[in-house]
PDB file of C-alpha atoms in Angstrom:
ATOM      1  CA  MET A   1    -104.132 -45.087 -32.131  1.00 62.00           C
ATOM      2  CA  GLU A   2    -102.003 -42.665 -34.167  1.00 70.00           C
ATOM      3  CA  ALA A   3    -104.964 -41.651 -36.368  1.00 71.00           C
ATOM      4  CA  MET A   4    -107.276 -40.933 -33.414  1.00 75.00           C
ATOM      5  CA  GLY A   5    -104.701 -39.463 -31.078  1.00 69.00           C
ATOM      6  CA  ALA A   6    -104.053 -39.958 -27.402  1.00 72.00           C
ATOM      7  CA  ASP A   7    -107.259 -38.107 -26.430  1.00 73.00           C
ATOM      8  CA  VAL A   8    -109.416 -41.108 -27.424  1.00 79.00           C
ATOM      9  CA  PHE A   9    -107.431 -43.936 -25.846  1.00 82.00           C
ATOM     10  CA  ALA A  10    -105.032 -43.348 -22.957  1.00 80.00           C
ATOM     11  CA  LYS A  11    -103.281 -46.590 -23.921  1.00 84.00           C
ATOM     12  CA  PRO A  12    -103.434 -48.767 -27.050  1.00 83.00           C
ATOM     13  CA  PRO A  13    -106.682 -50.787 -27.129  1.00 86.00           C
ATOM     14  CA  MET A  14    -106.470 -54.573 -26.867  1.00 88.00           C
ATOM     15  CA  LEU A  15    -107.264 -56.334 -30.161  1.00 87.00           C
ATOM     16  CA  GLU A  16    -108.162 -59.976 -30.646  1.00 88.00           C
ATOM     17  CA  ARG A  17    -107.197 -59.950 -34.314  1.00 87.00           C
ATOM     18  CA  ALA A  18    -106.562 -57.608 -37.234  1.00 87.00           C
ATOM     19  CA  HIS A  19    -106.197 -58.584 -40.882  1.00 85.00           C
ATOM     20  CA  CYS A  20    -107.081 -57.581 -44.428  1.00 85.00           C
ATOM     21  CA  SER A  21    -110.402 -58.756 -45.816  1.00 83.00           C
ATOM     22  CA  LEU A  22    -110.501 -61.844 -48.038  1.00 82.00           C
ATOM     23  CA  ALA A  23    -110.580 -60.048 -51.357  1.00 82.00           C
ATOM     24  CA  PRO A  24    -108.222 -59.897 -54.365  1.00 87.00           C
ATOM     25  CA  LYS A  25    -105.412 -57.421 -54.045  1.00 86.00           C
ATOM     26  CA  PRO A  26    -106.464 -54.181 -55.825  1.00 87.00           C
ATOM     27  CA  ARG A  27    -104.493 -52.363 -58.475  1.00 87.00           C
ATOM     28  CA  ALA A  28    -102.238 -49.487 -57.540  1.00 84.00           C
ATOM     29  CA  ASP A  29    -104.822 -46.896 -58.658  1.00 85.00           C
ATOM     30  CA  ARG A  30    -107.640 -48.469 -56.625  1.00 85.00           C
ATOM     31  CA  PRO A  31    -108.483 -48.057 -52.902  1.00 82.00           C
ATOM     32  CA  PRO A  32    -106.917 -50.625 -50.586  1.00 82.00           C
ATOM     33  CA  ARG A  33    -108.804 -53.621 -49.247  1.00 85.00           C
ATOM     34  CA  PRO A  34    -110.897 -53.190 -46.083  1.00 86.00           C
ATOM     35  CA  PHE A  35    -109.112 -54.035 -42.866  1.00 83.00           C
ATOM     36  CA  VAL A  36    -110.940 -56.142 -40.278  1.00 87.00           C
ATOM     37  CA  VAL A  37    -110.232 -55.286 -36.637  1.00 87.00           C
ATOM     38  CA  CYS A  38    -111.730 -57.224 -33.713  1.00 88.00           C
ATOM     39  CA  PHE A  39    -111.628 -55.317 -30.404  1.00 88.00           C
ATOM     40  CA  HIS A  40    -111.334 -57.294 -27.198  1.00 86.00           C
ATOM     41  CA  SER A  41    -113.476 -54.776 -25.306  1.00 88.00           C
ATOM     42  CA  TYR A  42    -116.979 -53.830 -26.489  1.00 84.00           C
ATOM     43  CA  LYS A  43    -116.681 -50.403 -24.829  1.00 86.00           C
ATOM     44  CA  GLU A  44    -113.478 -49.622 -26.703  1.00 87.00           C
ATOM     45  CA  LYS A  45    -115.083 -50.637 -29.995  1.00 86.00           C
ATOM     46  CA  GLU A  46    -118.102 -48.390 -29.374  1.00 85.00           C
ATOM     47  CA  LYS A  47    -115.821 -45.547 -28.333  1.00 86.00           C
ATOM     48  CA  ALA A  48    -113.841 -45.826 -31.567  1.00 86.00           C
ATOM     49  CA  LEU A  49    -117.000 -45.979 -33.719  1.00 85.00           C
ATOM     50  CA  ARG A  50    -118.538 -43.003 -31.902  1.00 84.00           C
ATOM     51  CA  TRP A  51    -115.398 -40.927 -32.363  1.00 84.00           C
ATOM     52  CA  ALA A  52    -115.185 -41.859 -36.056  1.00 83.00           C
ATOM     53  CA  ARG A  53    -118.800 -40.703 -36.638  1.00 80.00           C
ATOM     54  CA  GLN A  54    -118.032 -37.284 -35.165  1.00 83.00           C
ATOM     55  CA  HIS A  55    -114.585 -36.685 -36.694  1.00 83.00           C
ATOM     56  CA  LYS A  56    -112.750 -37.186 -39.954  1.00 82.00           C
ATOM     57  CA  LEU A  57    -110.284 -40.013 -39.555  1.00 81.00           C
ATOM     58  CA  SER A  58    -107.097 -39.845 -41.642  1.00 81.00           C
ATOM     59  CA  TYR A  59    -103.712 -41.545 -41.643  1.00 78.00           C
ATOM     60  CA  ASN A  60    -100.708 -40.588 -43.804  1.00 79.00           C
ATOM     61  CA  GLY A  61    -102.910 -38.292 -45.896  1.00 78.00           C
ATOM     62  CA  SER A  62    -105.588 -40.951 -46.574  1.00 79.00           C
ATOM     63  CA  PHE A  63    -109.117 -40.819 -45.175  1.00 81.00           C
ATOM     64  CA  LEU A  64    -110.303 -43.815 -43.168  1.00 83.00           C
ATOM     65  CA  ARG A  65    -113.839 -44.964 -42.374  1.00 82.00           C
ATOM     66  CA  LEU A  66    -114.910 -47.318 -39.608  1.00 84.00           C
ATOM     67  CA  TYR A  67    -117.949 -49.588 -39.954  1.00 80.00           C
ATOM     68  CA  PRO A  68    -119.244 -52.293 -37.590  1.00 83.00           C
ATOM     69  CA  VAL A  69    -119.175 -55.826 -38.979  1.00 80.00           C
ATOM     70  CA  LEU A  70    -122.612 -57.448 -38.643  1.00 82.00           C
ATOM     71  CA  SER A  71    -123.574 -61.077 -38.960  1.00 84.00           C
ATOM     72  CA  ALA A  72    -125.854 -62.191 -41.776  1.00 87.00           C
ATOM     73  CA  ALA A  73    -128.767 -62.761 -39.384  1.00 90.00           C
ATOM     74  CA  LEU A  74    -128.401 -59.324 -37.809  1.00 90.00           C
ATOM     75  CA  SER A  75    -128.089 -57.681 -41.216  1.00 90.00           C
ATOM     76  CA  ARG A  76    -131.423 -59.209 -42.211  1.00 91.00           C
ATOM     77  CA  LYS A  77    -133.053 -57.917 -39.022  1.00 92.00           C
ATOM     78  CA  ARG A  78    -131.794 -54.402 -39.734  1.00 92.00           C
ATOM     79  CA  ALA A  79    -132.789 -54.568 -43.403  1.00 91.00           C
ATOM     80  CA  VAL A  80    -136.507 -54.837 -42.578  1.00 92.00           C
ATOM     81  CA  TYR A  81    -136.427 -51.166 -41.511  1.00 93.00           C
ATOM     82  CA  LYS A  82    -135.483 -50.046 -45.032  1.00 91.00           C
ATOM     83  CA  GLU A  83    -138.985 -49.000 -46.101  1.00 87.00           C
ATOM     84  CA  ILE A  84    -139.836 -47.033 -42.969  1.00 90.00           C
ATOM     85  CA  LYS A  85    -136.418 -45.346 -43.083  1.00 91.00           C
ATOM     86  CA  ARG A  86    -137.166 -44.226 -46.632  1.00 86.00           C
ATOM     87  CA  CYS A  87    -140.534 -42.807 -45.560  1.00 82.00           C
ATOM     88  CA  LEU A  88    -139.000 -40.929 -42.635  1.00 88.00           C
ATOM     89  CA  PHE A  89    -136.231 -39.553 -44.850  1.00 86.00           C
ATOM     90  CA  GLU A  90    -138.790 -38.237 -47.364  1.00 76.00           C
ATOM     91  CA  ARG A  91    -140.601 -36.426 -44.518  1.00 76.00           C
ATOM     92  CA  ASN A  92    -137.340 -34.967 -43.145  1.00 80.00           C
ATOM     93  CA  VAL A  93    -137.902 -36.779 -39.855  1.00 87.00           C
ATOM     94  CA  ARG A  94    -134.725 -37.487 -37.896  1.00 90.00           C
ATOM     95  CA  PHE A  95    -134.087 -41.142 -37.097  1.00 92.00           C
ATOM     96  CA  GLN A  96    -131.286 -43.505 -36.133  1.00 91.00           C
ATOM     97  CA  LEU A  97    -130.962 -47.283 -36.451  1.00 91.00           C
ATOM     98  CA  LEU A  98    -129.613 -48.509 -33.140  1.00 89.00           C
ATOM     99  CA  TYR A  99    -127.766 -51.716 -32.354  1.00 82.00           C
ATOM    100  CA  PRO A 100    -128.775 -54.441 -32.739  1.00 86.00           C
ATOM    101  CA  ALA A 101    -131.997 -53.679 -34.630  1.00 92.00           C
ATOM    102  CA  ARG A 102    -134.019 -50.832 -33.096  1.00 93.00           C
ATOM    103  CA  LEU A 103    -135.221 -47.616 -34.672  1.00 94.00           C
ATOM    104  CA  ARG A 104    -135.096 -44.321 -32.796  1.00 94.00           C
ATOM    105  CA  VAL A 105    -137.264 -41.492 -34.163  1.00 93.00           C
ATOM    106  CA  ASN A 106    -137.124 -37.822 -33.185  1.00 91.00           C
ATOM    107  CA  PHE A 107    -140.464 -36.218 -34.087  1.00 85.00           C
ATOM    108  CA  ASN A 108    -141.792 -32.915 -32.700  1.00 77.00           C
ATOM    109  CA  LYS A 109    -139.173 -32.904 -29.910  1.00 82.00           C
ATOM    110  CA  GLU A 110    -140.323 -36.390 -28.870  1.00 86.00           C
ATOM    111  CA  ILE A 111    -137.874 -39.309 -28.993  1.00 91.00           C
ATOM    112  CA  LEU A 112    -139.347 -42.771 -29.453  1.00 92.00           C
ATOM    113  CA  THR A 113    -137.708 -46.177 -29.883  1.00 94.00           C
ATOM    114  CA  PHE A 114    -139.296 -49.039 -31.852  1.00 94.00           C
ATOM    115  CA  ASP A 115    -138.313 -52.693 -31.647  1.00 93.00           C
ATOM    116  CA  SER A 116    -140.075 -53.713 -34.857  1.00 92.00           C
ATOM    117  CA  PRO A 117    -140.802 -52.093 -38.237  1.00 90.00           C
ATOM    118  CA  GLU A 118    -144.522 -52.752 -37.719  1.00 89.00           C
ATOM    119  CA  ASP A 119    -144.603 -50.501 -34.650  1.00 89.00           C
ATOM    120  CA  ALA A 120    -142.653 -47.826 -36.513  1.00 89.00           C
ATOM    121  CA  GLN A 121    -145.035 -48.018 -39.494  1.00 85.00           C
ATOM    122  CA  LYS A 122    -148.032 -47.680 -37.190  1.00 82.00           C
ATOM    123  CA  PHE A 123    -146.541 -44.572 -35.587  1.00 84.00           C
ATOM    124  CA  TYR A 124    -145.718 -43.151 -39.021  1.00 82.00           C
ATOM    125  CA  LYS A 125    -149.279 -43.606 -40.295  1.00 71.00           C
ATOM    126  CA  GLU A 126    -150.947 -42.274 -37.149  1.00 69.00           C
ATOM    127  CA  ARG A 127    -148.681 -39.358 -36.254  1.00 73.00           C
ATOM    128  CA  ILE A 128    -146.680 -38.250 -39.291  1.00 72.00           C
ATOM    129  CA  CYS A 129    -148.869 -38.841 -42.364  1.00 65.00           C
ATOM    130  CA  PRO A 130    -151.841 -36.737 -41.127  1.00 57.00           C
ATOM    131  CA  VAL A 131    -149.529 -33.700 -40.996  1.00 58.00           C
ATOM    132  CA  ASN A 132    -150.149 -33.362 -44.760  1.00 55.00           C
ATOM    133  CA  SER A 133    -153.606 -31.948 -44.123  1.00 59.00           C
ATOM    134  CA  LEU A 134    -152.440 -29.130 -41.838  1.00 67.00           C
ATOM    135  CA  LEU A 135    -152.459 -26.758 -44.822  1.00 77.00           C
ATOM    136  CA  ALA A 136    -156.103 -27.500 -45.585  1.00 80.00           C
ATOM    137  CA  GLY A 137    -158.369 -24.474 -45.351  1.00 79.00           C
ATOM    138  CA  LEU A 138    -155.618 -21.863 -45.349  1.00 82.00           C
ATOM    139  CA  PRO A 139    -156.266 -18.667 -47.336  1.00 85.00           C
ATOM    140  CA  LEU A 140    -154.671 -18.317 -50.750  1.00 85.00           C
ATOM    141  CA  ARG A 141    -152.251 -15.663 -49.523  1.00 89.00           C
ATOM    142  CA  ALA A 142    -150.738 -18.248 -47.161  1.00 87.00           C
ATOM    143  CA  ILE A 143    -150.459 -20.911 -49.870  1.00 89.00           C
ATOM    144  CA  ARG A 144    -149.110 -18.579 -52.562  1.00 92.00           C
ATOM    145  CA  PRO A 145    -145.443 -18.815 -51.404  1.00 92.00           C
ATOM    146  CA  LEU A 146    -145.605 -22.608 -51.734  1.00 91.00           C
ATOM    147  CA  GLN A 147    -147.087 -22.278 -55.216  1.00 93.00           C
ATOM    148  CA  LEU A 148    -144.286 -19.895 -56.221  1.00 94.00           C
ATOM    149  CA  VAL A 149    -141.739 -22.490 -55.108  1.00 94.00           C
ATOM    150  CA  GLN A 150    -143.456 -25.156 -57.198  1.00 94.00           C
ATOM    151  CA  ASN A 151    -143.577 -22.826 -60.212  1.00 94.00           C
ATOM    152  CA  ALA A 152    -139.873 -22.082 -59.871  1.00 94.00           C
ATOM    153  CA  ALA A 153    -139.084 -25.799 -59.642  1.00 94.00           C
ATOM    154  CA  ALA A 154    -141.057 -26.511 -62.827  1.00 94.00           C
ATOM    155  CA  ARG A 155    -139.252 -23.740 -64.735  1.00 94.00           C
ATOM    156  CA  LEU A 156    -135.910 -24.997 -63.429  1.00 94.00           C
ATOM    157  CA  ILE A 157    -136.586 -28.524 -64.719  1.00 94.00           C
ATOM    158  CA  PHE A 158    -137.339 -27.217 -68.202  1.00 93.00           C
ATOM    159  CA  ASN A 159    -134.636 -24.506 -68.007  1.00 94.00           C
ATOM    160  CA  LEU A 160    -137.083 -21.746 -68.927  1.00 94.00           C
ATOM    161  CA  PRO A 161    -137.143 -18.012 -68.061  1.00 93.00           C
ATOM    162  CA  LYS A 162    -138.651 -16.669 -64.864  1.00 89.00           C
ATOM    163  CA  PHE A 163    -141.916 -15.381 -66.342  1.00 89.00           C
ATOM    164  CA  THR A 164    -142.778 -18.431 -68.467  1.00 92.00           C
ATOM    165  CA  HIS A 165    -146.401 -19.521 -68.137  1.00 92.00           C
ATOM    166  CA  VAL A 166    -146.281 -22.455 -65.722  1.00 93.00           C
ATOM    167  CA  THR A 167    -149.580 -24.301 -66.341  1.00 92.00           C
ATOM    168  CA  PRO A 168    -148.330 -26.229 -69.418  1.00 92.00           C
ATOM    169  CA  LEU A 169    -145.219 -27.183 -67.454  1.00 93.00           C
ATOM    170  CA  LEU A 170    -147.236 -28.584 -64.556  1.00 93.00           C
ATOM    171  CA  ARG A 171    -149.346 -30.561 -66.994  1.00 92.00           C
ATOM    172  CA  SER A 172    -146.254 -32.001 -68.650  1.00 92.00           C
ATOM    173  CA  LEU A 173    -144.829 -33.000 -65.259  1.00 93.00           C
ATOM    174  CA  HIS A 174    -148.217 -34.346 -64.051  1.00 91.00           C
ATOM    175  CA  TRP A 175    -147.927 -32.113 -60.978  1.00 93.00           C
ATOM    176  CA  LEU A 176    -151.029 -30.931 -59.194  1.00 93.00           C
ATOM    177  CA  PRO A 177    -150.959 -27.294 -58.047  1.00 94.00           C
ATOM    178  CA  VAL A 178    -150.463 -26.812 -54.314  1.00 92.00           C
ATOM    179  CA  VAL A 179    -154.149 -26.073 -53.668  1.00 92.00           C
ATOM    180  CA  ALA A 180    -155.177 -29.245 -55.491  1.00 93.00           C
ATOM    181  CA  ARG A 181    -152.447 -31.257 -53.778  1.00 91.00           C
ATOM    182  CA  ILE A 182    -153.725 -30.212 -50.347  1.00 91.00           C
ATOM    183  CA  ARG A 183    -157.234 -31.280 -51.303  1.00 92.00           C
ATOM    184  CA  PHE A 184    -155.872 -34.550 -52.731  1.00 92.00           C
ATOM    185  CA  LYS A 185    -154.099 -35.479 -49.496  1.00 89.00           C
ATOM    186  CA  THR A 186    -157.105 -34.541 -47.362  1.00 90.00           C
ATOM    187  CA  LEU A 187    -159.500 -36.606 -49.479  1.00 93.00           C
ATOM    188  CA  MET A 188    -157.124 -39.578 -49.425  1.00 91.00           C
ATOM    189  CA  LEU A 189    -157.284 -39.468 -45.630  1.00 87.00           C
ATOM    190  CA  ALA A 190    -161.070 -39.163 -45.833  1.00 91.00           C
ATOM    191  CA  TYR A 191    -161.314 -42.307 -47.982  1.00 93.00           C
ATOM    192  CA  LYS A 192    -159.138 -44.258 -45.535  1.00 88.00           C
ATOM    193  CA  ALA A 193    -161.163 -42.982 -42.608  1.00 88.00           C
ATOM    194  CA  LYS A 194    -164.428 -43.990 -44.315  1.00 90.00           C
ATOM    195  CA  ASN A 195    -163.392 -47.362 -45.740  1.00 88.00           C
ATOM    196  CA  GLY A 196    -160.180 -48.229 -43.838  1.00 79.00           C
ATOM    197  CA  PRO A 197    -157.431 -48.584 -43.000  1.00 77.00           C
ATOM    198  CA  ALA A 198    -157.063 -45.465 -40.851  1.00 74.00           C
ATOM    199  CA  PRO A 199    -156.234 -44.611 -37.226  1.00 70.00           C
ATOM    200  CA  PRO A 200    -159.248 -44.724 -34.891  1.00 73.00           C
ATOM    201  CA  TYR A 201    -159.090 -41.008 -34.106  1.00 68.00           C
ATOM    202  CA  LEU A 202    -159.581 -40.233 -37.826  1.00 74.00           C
ATOM    203  CA  MET A 203    -162.370 -42.762 -38.344  1.00 81.00           C
ATOM    204  CA  VAL A 204    -164.538 -41.120 -35.681  1.00 80.00           C
ATOM    205  CA  MET A 205    -164.286 -37.779 -37.529  1.00 80.00           C
ATOM    206  CA  VAL A 206    -165.923 -39.128 -40.683  1.00 85.00           C
ATOM    207  CA  LYS A 207    -169.469 -40.512 -40.746  1.00 85.00           C
ATOM    208  CA  SER A 208    -171.473 -41.754 -43.703  1.00 86.00           C
ATOM    209  CA  ARG A 209    -174.759 -39.995 -44.302  1.00 80.00           C
ATOM    210  CA  ALA A 210    -177.599 -41.961 -42.753  1.00 72.00           C
ATOM    211  CA  VAL A 211    -180.738 -42.302 -44.892  1.00 64.00           C
ATOM    212  CA  PRO A 212    -183.914 -43.433 -43.060  1.00 60.00           C
ATOM    213  CA  ARG A 213    -185.417 -45.160 -46.100  1.00 57.00           C
ATOM    214  CA  ALA A 214    -184.058 -46.844 -49.211  1.00 54.00           C
ATOM    215  CA  LEU A 215    -183.818 -43.643 -51.204  1.00 52.00           C
ATOM    216  CA  ARG A 216    -181.702 -42.747 -54.201  1.00 51.00           C
ATOM    217  CA  ALA A 217    -179.360 -40.740 -51.943  1.00 48.00           C
ATOM    218  CA  SER A 218    -178.435 -43.899 -50.023  1.00 50.00           C
ATOM    219  CA  SER A 219    -176.271 -45.101 -52.922  1.00 58.00           C
ATOM    220  CA  THR A 220    -174.318 -41.870 -53.452  1.00 75.00           C
ATOM    221  CA  ALA A 221    -171.695 -42.589 -50.743  1.00 83.00           C
ATOM    222  CA  ARG A 222    -171.939 -39.128 -49.196  1.00 89.00           C
ATOM    223  CA  LEU A 223    -170.610 -38.085 -45.803  1.00 91.00           C
ATOM    224  CA  GLU A 224    -172.502 -36.383 -43.003  1.00 88.00           C
ATOM    225  CA  PRO A 225    -171.211 -32.819 -42.443  1.00 84.00           C
ATOM    226  CA  PRO A 226    -170.891 -31.905 -38.745  1.00 80.00           C
ATOM    227  CA  SER A 227    -172.666 -29.029 -37.080  1.00 72.00           C
ATOM    228  CA  LEU A 228    -170.542 -25.867 -37.171  1.00 65.00           C
ATOM    229  CA  ARG A 229    -172.086 -24.490 -33.955  1.00 61.00           C
ATOM    230  CA  THR A 230    -170.053 -26.829 -31.762  1.00 53.00           C
ATOM    231  CA  HIS A 231    -166.617 -26.012 -33.243  1.00 52.00           C
ATOM    232  CA  GLY A 232    -166.225 -22.240 -32.969  1.00 52.00           C
ATOM    233  CA  ARG A 233    -164.647 -19.743 -35.359  1.00 51.00           C
ATOM    234  CA  GLN A 234    -161.934 -22.027 -36.725  1.00 53.00           C
ATOM    235  CA  ALA A 235    -164.379 -24.791 -37.668  1.00 55.00           C
ATOM    236  CA  SER A 236    -163.839 -24.263 -41.396  1.00 66.00           C
ATOM    237  CA  ARG A 237    -160.251 -25.587 -41.128  1.00 72.00           C
ATOM    238  CA  LEU A 238    -161.033 -28.744 -39.169  1.00 77.00           C
ATOM    239  CA  PHE A 239    -160.547 -32.078 -40.916  1.00 80.00           C
ATOM    240  CA  SER A 240    -163.948 -33.212 -39.649  1.00 82.00           C
ATOM    241  CA  VAL A 241    -165.532 -30.225 -41.457  1.00 85.00           C
ATOM    242  CA  LEU A 242    -163.440 -29.949 -44.634  1.00 88.00           C
ATOM    243  CA  ALA A 243    -163.291 -33.651 -45.447  1.00 89.00           C
ATOM    244  CA  PRO A 244    -167.097 -34.197 -45.693  1.00 91.00           C
ATOM    245  CA  ARG A 245    -167.567 -30.943 -47.611  1.00 91.00           C
ATOM    246  CA  TRP A 246    -164.881 -31.720 -50.197  1.00 93.00           C
ATOM    247  CA  TRP A 247    -165.935 -35.367 -50.341  1.00 94.00           C
ATOM    248  CA  ASN A 248    -169.561 -34.516 -51.180  1.00 93.00           C
ATOM    249  CA  GLU A 249    -168.346 -32.233 -54.006  1.00 93.00           C
ATOM    250  CA  LEU A 250    -166.655 -35.156 -55.769  1.00 94.00           C
ATOM    251  CA  PRO A 251    -168.323 -36.862 -58.750  1.00 93.00           C
ATOM    252  CA  LEU A 252    -170.207 -40.049 -57.983  1.00 92.00           C
ATOM    253  CA  GLY A 253    -167.701 -42.172 -59.893  1.00 92.00           C
ATOM    254  CA  VAL A 254    -164.918 -40.983 -57.588  1.00 94.00           C
ATOM    255  CA  ARG A 255    -166.825 -41.374 -54.307  1.00 93.00           C
ATOM    256  CA  THR A 256    -167.905 -44.928 -55.117  1.00 92.00           C
ATOM    257  CA  ALA A 257    -164.448 -46.230 -56.089  1.00 92.00           C
ATOM    258  CA  GLU A 258    -164.114 -49.867 -55.045  1.00 91.00           C
ATOM    259  CA  SER A 259    -160.519 -49.677 -53.801  1.00 92.00           C
ATOM    260  CA  LEU A 260    -157.951 -47.180 -52.573  1.00 90.00           C
ATOM    261  CA  ALA A 261    -155.853 -47.513 -55.736  1.00 91.00           C
ATOM    262  CA  VAL A 262    -158.873 -46.825 -57.977  1.00 94.00           C
ATOM    263  CA  PHE A 263    -159.960 -43.890 -55.807  1.00 95.00           C
ATOM    264  CA  LYS A 264    -156.461 -42.397 -55.919  1.00 93.00           C
ATOM    265  CA  ARG A 265    -156.332 -42.621 -59.716  1.00 94.00           C
ATOM    266  CA  ARG A 266    -159.807 -41.189 -60.249  1.00 95.00           C
ATOM    267  CA  LEU A 267    -159.293 -38.420 -57.694  1.00 96.00           C
ATOM    268  CA  LYS A 268    -156.053 -37.238 -59.269  1.00 94.00           C
ATOM    269  CA  THR A 269    -157.662 -37.301 -62.718  1.00 94.00           C
ATOM    270  CA  HIS A 270    -160.610 -35.273 -61.439  1.00 95.00           C
ATOM    271  CA  LEU A 271    -158.365 -32.657 -59.800  1.00 95.00           C
ATOM    272  CA  PHE A 272    -156.153 -32.543 -62.887  1.00 93.00           C
ATOM    273  CA  VAL A 273    -159.181 -31.851 -65.073  1.00 92.00           C
ATOM    274  CA  LYS A 274    -160.474 -29.216 -62.657  1.00 92.00           C
ATOM    275  CA  HIS A 275    -157.237 -27.250 -62.174  1.00 91.00           C
ATOM    276  CA  LEU A 276    -155.045 -27.796 -65.235  1.00 88.00           C
ATOM    277  CA  SER A 277    -157.053 -28.979 -68.235  1.00 77.00           C
ATOM    278  CA  THR A 278    -158.559 -27.010 -71.113  1.00 59.00           C
ATOM    279  CA  SER A 279    -161.928 -27.715 -72.655  1.00 41.00           C
ATOM    280  CA  THR A 280    -160.380 -28.463 -76.066  1.00 35.00           C
ATOM    281  CA  ASP A 281    -157.722 -30.865 -74.843  1.00 39.00           C
ATOM    282  CA  PRO A 282    -158.749 -34.469 -75.670  1.00 38.00           C
ATOM    283  CA  LEU A 283    -156.255 -35.801 -73.112  1.00 36.00           C
ATOM    284  CA  PHE A 284    -158.598 -34.956 -70.254  1.00 37.00           C
ATOM    285  CA  GLY A 285    -161.846 -36.000 -71.896  1.00 37.00           C
ATOM    286  CA  GLN A 286    -161.568 -39.573 -70.674  1.00 37.00           C
ATOM    287  CA  CYS A 287    -164.206 -40.998 -68.424  1.00 34.00           C
ATOM    288  CA  LEU A 288    -163.368 -41.302 -64.743  1.00 36.00           C
ATOM    289  CA  SER A 289    -164.682 -44.838 -64.677  1.00 34.00           C
ATOM    290  CA  SER A 290    -161.661 -46.141 -66.601  1.00 34.00           C
TER     291      SER A 290
END
């Protein structure tokens, strides 16, 4: 009451119990034991937690933090969202884990609530992951600022001057250049759309090349490029146009990979050889079939 002030509670809240946690008494130089407080009213508890999230709580010069106490069963239900929370955090997508165990996601000014991690993962794969290919087909002048950021990051890691040649640094870090990274992400989506798993709206954009007879081309795993007449001026940037074109440029050993993990490894090796290797470097002379 004294720490929050009279603006939060007009009168002292009713408590069922309040006691120190069952832990050994700490030394004088260590933080005190947590204090367990059980509110009689659920609304008062939520009001206190909401105020503590928005303000810094202190008492006698010491900072205090309020956390809800969850049962073991509820903690396990909330823990299953750990992986999807990590994915959303890496994409800078705003989210909040609601009580008791629901995930609220704010994406593109749209707020959605999920009651299970499976539903959240499905939304993440269908709506958030494909955003990686939005840079596909952009001119080099638009991608250059991103490449300059990557170059600066590589020099910062090695603590080297501003004008240091960056290609050896990217090779040491196993980083693909931005142009190659865009192509990598687009082709990964193309593989999933061709062989699964992928959202239905992506699978209809990619079609395997149909061969009328049992010809040699039937075993090359090529894709059918769409007609550009039906897409207009911006057709060259469409996923349905770029993905088949880039896919058909891949070596046969990459296109015919038997699994997603093998395709990912061979594709990155191919792009690494194409963008960062030198003809005399034995490191990149390995066969893609390994």
